[in-house]
PDB file of C-alpha atoms and ligand atoms in Angstrom:
ATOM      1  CA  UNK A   1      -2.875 -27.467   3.250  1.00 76.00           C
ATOM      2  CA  UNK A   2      -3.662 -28.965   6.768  1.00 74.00           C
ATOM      3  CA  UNK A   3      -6.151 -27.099   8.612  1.00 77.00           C
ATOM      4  CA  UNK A   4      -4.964 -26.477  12.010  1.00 76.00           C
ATOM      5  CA  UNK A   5      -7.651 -25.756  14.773  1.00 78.00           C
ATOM      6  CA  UNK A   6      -6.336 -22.935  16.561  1.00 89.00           C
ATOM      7  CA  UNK A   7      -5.160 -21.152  13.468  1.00 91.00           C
ATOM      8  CA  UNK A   8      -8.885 -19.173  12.799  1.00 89.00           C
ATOM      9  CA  UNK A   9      -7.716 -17.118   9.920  1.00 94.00           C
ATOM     10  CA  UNK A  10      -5.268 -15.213   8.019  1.00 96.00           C
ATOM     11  CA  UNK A  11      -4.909 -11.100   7.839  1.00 95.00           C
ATOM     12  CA  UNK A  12      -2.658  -9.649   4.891  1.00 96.00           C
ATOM     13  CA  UNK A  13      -0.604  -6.847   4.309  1.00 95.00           C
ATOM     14  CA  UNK A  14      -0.994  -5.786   0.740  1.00 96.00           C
ATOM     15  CA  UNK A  15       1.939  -3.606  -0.179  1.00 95.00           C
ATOM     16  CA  UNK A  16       5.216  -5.839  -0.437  1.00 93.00           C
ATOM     17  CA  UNK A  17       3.422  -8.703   0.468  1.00 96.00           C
ATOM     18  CA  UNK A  18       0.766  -9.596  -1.525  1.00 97.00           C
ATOM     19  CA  UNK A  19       2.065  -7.791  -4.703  1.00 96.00           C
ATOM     20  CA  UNK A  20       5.194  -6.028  -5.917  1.00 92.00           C
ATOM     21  CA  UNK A  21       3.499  -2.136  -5.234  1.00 95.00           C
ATOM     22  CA  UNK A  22       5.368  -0.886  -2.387  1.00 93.00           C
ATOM     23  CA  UNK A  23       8.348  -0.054  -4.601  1.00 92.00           C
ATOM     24  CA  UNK A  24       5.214   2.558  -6.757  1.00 95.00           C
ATOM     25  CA  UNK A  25       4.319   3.915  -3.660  1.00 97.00           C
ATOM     26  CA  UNK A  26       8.122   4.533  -3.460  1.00 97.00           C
ATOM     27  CA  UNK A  27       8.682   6.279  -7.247  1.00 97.00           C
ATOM     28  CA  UNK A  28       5.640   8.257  -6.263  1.00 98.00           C
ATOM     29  CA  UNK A  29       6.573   9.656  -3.005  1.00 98.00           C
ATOM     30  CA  UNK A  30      10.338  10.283  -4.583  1.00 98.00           C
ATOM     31  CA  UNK A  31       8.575  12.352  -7.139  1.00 98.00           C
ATOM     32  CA  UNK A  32       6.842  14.444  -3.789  1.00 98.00           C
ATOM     33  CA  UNK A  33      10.044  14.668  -2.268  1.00 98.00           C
ATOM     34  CA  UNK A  34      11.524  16.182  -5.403  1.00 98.00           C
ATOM     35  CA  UNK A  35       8.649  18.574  -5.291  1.00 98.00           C
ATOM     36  CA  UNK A  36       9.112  19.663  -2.215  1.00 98.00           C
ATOM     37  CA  UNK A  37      12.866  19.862  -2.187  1.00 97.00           C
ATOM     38  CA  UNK A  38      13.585  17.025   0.726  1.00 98.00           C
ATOM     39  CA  UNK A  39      16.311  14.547  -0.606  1.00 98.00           C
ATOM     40  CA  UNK A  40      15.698  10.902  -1.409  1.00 98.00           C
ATOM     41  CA  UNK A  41      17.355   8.684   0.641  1.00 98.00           C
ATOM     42  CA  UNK A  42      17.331   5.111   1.576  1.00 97.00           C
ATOM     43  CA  UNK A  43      16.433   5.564   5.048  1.00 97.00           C
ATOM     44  CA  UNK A  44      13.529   7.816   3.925  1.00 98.00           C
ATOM     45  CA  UNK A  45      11.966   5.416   1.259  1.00 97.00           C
ATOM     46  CA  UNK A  46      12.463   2.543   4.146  1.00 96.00           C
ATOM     47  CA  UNK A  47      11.144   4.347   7.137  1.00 97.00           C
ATOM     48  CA  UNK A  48       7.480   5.514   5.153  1.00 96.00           C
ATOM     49  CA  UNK A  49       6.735   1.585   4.558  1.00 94.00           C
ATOM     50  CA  UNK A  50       3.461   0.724   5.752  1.00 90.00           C
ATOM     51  CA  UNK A  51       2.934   4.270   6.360  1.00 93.00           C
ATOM     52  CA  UNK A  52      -0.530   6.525   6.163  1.00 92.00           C
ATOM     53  CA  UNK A  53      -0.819   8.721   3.092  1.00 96.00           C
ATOM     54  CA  UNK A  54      -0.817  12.171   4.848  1.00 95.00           C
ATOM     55  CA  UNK A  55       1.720  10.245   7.532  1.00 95.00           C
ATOM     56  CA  UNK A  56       3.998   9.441   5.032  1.00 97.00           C
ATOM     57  CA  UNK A  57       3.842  13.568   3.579  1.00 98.00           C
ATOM     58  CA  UNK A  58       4.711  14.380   6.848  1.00 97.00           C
ATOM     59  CA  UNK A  59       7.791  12.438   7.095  1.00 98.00           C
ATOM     60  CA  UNK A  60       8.701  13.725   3.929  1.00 98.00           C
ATOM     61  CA  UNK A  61       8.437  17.123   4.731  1.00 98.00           C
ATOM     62  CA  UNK A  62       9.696  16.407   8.349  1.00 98.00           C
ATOM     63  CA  UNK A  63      13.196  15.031   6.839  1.00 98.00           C
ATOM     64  CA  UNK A  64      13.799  18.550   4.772  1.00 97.00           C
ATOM     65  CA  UNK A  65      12.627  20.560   7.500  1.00 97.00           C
ATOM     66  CA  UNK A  66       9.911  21.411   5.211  1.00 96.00           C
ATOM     67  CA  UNK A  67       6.665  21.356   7.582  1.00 92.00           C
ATOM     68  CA  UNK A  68       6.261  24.416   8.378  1.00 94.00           C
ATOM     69  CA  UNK A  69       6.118  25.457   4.885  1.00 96.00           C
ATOM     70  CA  UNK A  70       3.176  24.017   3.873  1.00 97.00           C
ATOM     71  CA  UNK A  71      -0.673  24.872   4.474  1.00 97.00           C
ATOM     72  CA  UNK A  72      -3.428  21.808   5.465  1.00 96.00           C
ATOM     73  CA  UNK A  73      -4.509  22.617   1.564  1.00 97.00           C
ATOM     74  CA  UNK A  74      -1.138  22.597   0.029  1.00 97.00           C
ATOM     75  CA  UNK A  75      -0.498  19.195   1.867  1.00 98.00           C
ATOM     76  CA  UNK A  76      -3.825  17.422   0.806  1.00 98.00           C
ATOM     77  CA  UNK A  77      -2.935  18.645  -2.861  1.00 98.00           C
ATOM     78  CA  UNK A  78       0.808  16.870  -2.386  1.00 98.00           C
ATOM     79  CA  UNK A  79      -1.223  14.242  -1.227  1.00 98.00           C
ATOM     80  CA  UNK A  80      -3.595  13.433  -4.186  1.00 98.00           C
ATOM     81  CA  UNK A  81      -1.216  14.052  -7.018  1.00 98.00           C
ATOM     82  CA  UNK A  82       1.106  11.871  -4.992  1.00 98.00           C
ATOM     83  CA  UNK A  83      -2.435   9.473  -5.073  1.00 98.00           C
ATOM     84  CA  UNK A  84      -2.935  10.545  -8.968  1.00 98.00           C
ATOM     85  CA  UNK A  85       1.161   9.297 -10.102  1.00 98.00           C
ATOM     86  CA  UNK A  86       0.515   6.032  -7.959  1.00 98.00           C
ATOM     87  CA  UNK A  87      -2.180   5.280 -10.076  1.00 97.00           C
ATOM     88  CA  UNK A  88      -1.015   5.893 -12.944  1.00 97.00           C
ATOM     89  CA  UNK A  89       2.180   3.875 -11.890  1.00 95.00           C
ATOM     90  CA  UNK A  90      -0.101   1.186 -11.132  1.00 94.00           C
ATOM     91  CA  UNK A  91      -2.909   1.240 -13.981  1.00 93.00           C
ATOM     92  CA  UNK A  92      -0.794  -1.804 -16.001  1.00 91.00           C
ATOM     93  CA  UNK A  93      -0.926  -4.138 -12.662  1.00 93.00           C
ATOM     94  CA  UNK A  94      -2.376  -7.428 -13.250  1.00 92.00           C
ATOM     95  CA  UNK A  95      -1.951 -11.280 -11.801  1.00 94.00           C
ATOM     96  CA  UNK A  96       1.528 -11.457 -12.938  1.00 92.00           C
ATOM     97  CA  UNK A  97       2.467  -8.967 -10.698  1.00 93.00           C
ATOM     98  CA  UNK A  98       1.368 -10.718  -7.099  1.00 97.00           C
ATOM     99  CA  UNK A  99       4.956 -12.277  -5.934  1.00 97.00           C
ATOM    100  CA  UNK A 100       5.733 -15.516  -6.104  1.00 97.00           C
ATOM    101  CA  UNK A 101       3.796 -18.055  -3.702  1.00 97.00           C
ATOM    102  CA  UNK A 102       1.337 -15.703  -2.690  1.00 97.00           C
ATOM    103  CA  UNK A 103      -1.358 -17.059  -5.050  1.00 97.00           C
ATOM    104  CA  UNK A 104      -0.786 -20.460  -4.442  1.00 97.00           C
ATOM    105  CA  UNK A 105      -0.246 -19.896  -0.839  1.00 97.00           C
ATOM    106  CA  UNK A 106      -3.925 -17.708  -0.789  1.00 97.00           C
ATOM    107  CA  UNK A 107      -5.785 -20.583  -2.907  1.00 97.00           C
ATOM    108  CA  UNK A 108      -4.900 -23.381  -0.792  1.00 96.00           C
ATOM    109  CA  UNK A 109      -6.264 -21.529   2.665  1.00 95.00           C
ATOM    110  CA  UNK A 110      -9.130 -20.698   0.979  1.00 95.00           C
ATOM    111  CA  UNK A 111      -9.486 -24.142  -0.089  1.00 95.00           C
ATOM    112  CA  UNK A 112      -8.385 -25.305   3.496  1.00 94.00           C
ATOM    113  CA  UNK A 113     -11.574 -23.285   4.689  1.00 93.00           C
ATOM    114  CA  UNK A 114      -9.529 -20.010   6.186  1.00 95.00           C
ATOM    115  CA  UNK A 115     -11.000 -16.884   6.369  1.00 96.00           C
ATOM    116  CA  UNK A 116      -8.821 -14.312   5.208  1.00 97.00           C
ATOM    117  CA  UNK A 117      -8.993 -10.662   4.613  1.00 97.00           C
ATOM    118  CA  UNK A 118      -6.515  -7.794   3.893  1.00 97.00           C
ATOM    119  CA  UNK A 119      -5.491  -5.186   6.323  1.00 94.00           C
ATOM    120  CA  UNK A 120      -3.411  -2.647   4.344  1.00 92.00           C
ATOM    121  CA  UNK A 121      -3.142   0.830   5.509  1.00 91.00           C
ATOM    122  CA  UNK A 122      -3.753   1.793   1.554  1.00 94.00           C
ATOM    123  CA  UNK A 123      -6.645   3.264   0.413  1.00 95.00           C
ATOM    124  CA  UNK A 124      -6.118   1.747  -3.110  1.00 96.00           C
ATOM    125  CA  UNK A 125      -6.222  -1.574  -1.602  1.00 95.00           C
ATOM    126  CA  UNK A 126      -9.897  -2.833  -3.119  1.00 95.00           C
ATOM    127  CA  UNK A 127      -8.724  -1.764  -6.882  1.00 94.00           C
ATOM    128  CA  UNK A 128      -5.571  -3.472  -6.620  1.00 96.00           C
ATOM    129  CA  UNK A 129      -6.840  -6.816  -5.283  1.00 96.00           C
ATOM    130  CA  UNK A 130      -9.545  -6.274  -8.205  1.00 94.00           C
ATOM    131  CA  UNK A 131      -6.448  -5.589 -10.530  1.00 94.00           C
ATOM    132  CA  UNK A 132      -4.850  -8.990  -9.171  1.00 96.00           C
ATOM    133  CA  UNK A 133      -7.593 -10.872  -9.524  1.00 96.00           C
ATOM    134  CA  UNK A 134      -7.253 -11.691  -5.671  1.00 97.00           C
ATOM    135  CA  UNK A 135     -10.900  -9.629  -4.341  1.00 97.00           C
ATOM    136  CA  UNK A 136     -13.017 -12.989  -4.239  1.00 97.00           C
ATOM    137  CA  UNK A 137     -10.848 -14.966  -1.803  1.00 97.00           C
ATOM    138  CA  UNK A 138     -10.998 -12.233   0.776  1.00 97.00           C
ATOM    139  CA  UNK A 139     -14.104 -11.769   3.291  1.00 96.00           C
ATOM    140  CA  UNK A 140     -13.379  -7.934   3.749  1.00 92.00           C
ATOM    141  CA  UNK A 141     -10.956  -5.392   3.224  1.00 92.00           C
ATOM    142  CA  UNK A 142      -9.788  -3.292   6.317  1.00 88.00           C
ATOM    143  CA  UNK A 143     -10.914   0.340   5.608  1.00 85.00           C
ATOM    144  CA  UNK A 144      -8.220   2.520   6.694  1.00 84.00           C
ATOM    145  CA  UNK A 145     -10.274   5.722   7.137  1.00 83.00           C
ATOM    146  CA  UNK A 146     -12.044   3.888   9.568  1.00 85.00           C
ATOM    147  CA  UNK A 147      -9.083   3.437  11.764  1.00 79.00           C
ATOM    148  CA  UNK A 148      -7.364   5.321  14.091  1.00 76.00           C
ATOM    149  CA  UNK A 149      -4.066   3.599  14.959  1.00 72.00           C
ATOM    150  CA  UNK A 150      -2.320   1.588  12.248  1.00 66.00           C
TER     151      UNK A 150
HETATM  152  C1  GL1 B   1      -0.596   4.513   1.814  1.00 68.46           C
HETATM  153  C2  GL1 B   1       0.735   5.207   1.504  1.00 68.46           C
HETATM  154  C3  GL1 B   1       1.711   4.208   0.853  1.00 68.46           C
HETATM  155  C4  GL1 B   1       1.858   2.933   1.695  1.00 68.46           C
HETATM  156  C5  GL1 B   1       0.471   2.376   2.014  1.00 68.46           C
HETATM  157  C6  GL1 B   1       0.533   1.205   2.986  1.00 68.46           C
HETATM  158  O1  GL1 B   1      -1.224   4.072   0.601  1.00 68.46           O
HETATM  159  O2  GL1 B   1       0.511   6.280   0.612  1.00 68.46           O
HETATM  160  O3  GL1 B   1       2.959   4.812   0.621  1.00 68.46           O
HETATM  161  O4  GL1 B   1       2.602   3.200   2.875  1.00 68.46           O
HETATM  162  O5  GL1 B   1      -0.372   3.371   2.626  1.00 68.46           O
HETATM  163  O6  GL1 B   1       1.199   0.132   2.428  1.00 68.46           O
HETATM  164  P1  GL1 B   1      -2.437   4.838  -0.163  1.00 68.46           P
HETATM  165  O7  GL1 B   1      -1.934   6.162  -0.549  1.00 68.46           O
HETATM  166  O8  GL1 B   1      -2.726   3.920  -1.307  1.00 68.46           O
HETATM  167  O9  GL1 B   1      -3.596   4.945   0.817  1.00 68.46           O
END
């Protein structure tokens, strides 16, 4: 890979981009919006990509007209076993399932001498690079508690 001078580094998404995991986030949150009685729809599944975990509850229970019926505890328990079925959706994840290029693509910066790190709005970001095999080429991961716009 050339190395060009006034390119100083790469920042990734994770979810979609580096592996094949938004469409888990997806099953997940279509099991929460079963739950909680708000249809499924395209537009739904589309609009909560790249989304916050208690964001993306909110839009779910914002498109069935469903806040209001909810308590701060009954949302942060929708939340984790939302959290809980993602993980179990994702427990068989390995280096087969970053999409194609991405490897190659991330080996050759880091052989290029890029930094690079991963700014995913997921909290399950550090055990999925681990699952992928991926941590080691990245200087840091962006810790989304810390932030407070996306
Ligand atoms: C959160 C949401 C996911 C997705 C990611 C960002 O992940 O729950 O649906 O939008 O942010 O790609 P997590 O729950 O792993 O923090």
């Amino acid at each position: 890979m050339t190395k060009f001078s006034d390119i100083k580094g790469f920042a990734f998404d994770l979810d979609g981009v580096i592996a094949d995991t938004a469409r888990f986030h997806g099953e997940a949150w279509h099991q929460t919006a079963d739950e909680v009685g708000t249809t499924w729809t395209p537009e739904l599944a589309e609009g909560l990509k790249g989304i916050s975990r208690m964001a993306s509850l909110q839009m779910i229970l914002d498109a069935g007209d469903h806040a209001d019926d909810f308590s701060q505890a009954d949302k942060e328990a929708l939340a984790e076993k939302k959290n809980h079925n993602y993980q179990q959706l994702i427990s068989t994840l390995t280096e087969d399932d970053i999409l194609p290029g991405m490897k190659d693509f991330i080996q050759s910066a880091k052989a290029a001498g890029y930094t690079m790190s991963v700014a995913s709005a997921s909290k399950n970001a550090p055990m999925i690079l681990d699952h992928l095999g991926l941590t080691k080429y990245f200087v840091g991961i962006v810790d989304p508690a810390t932030l407070t716009k996306g």
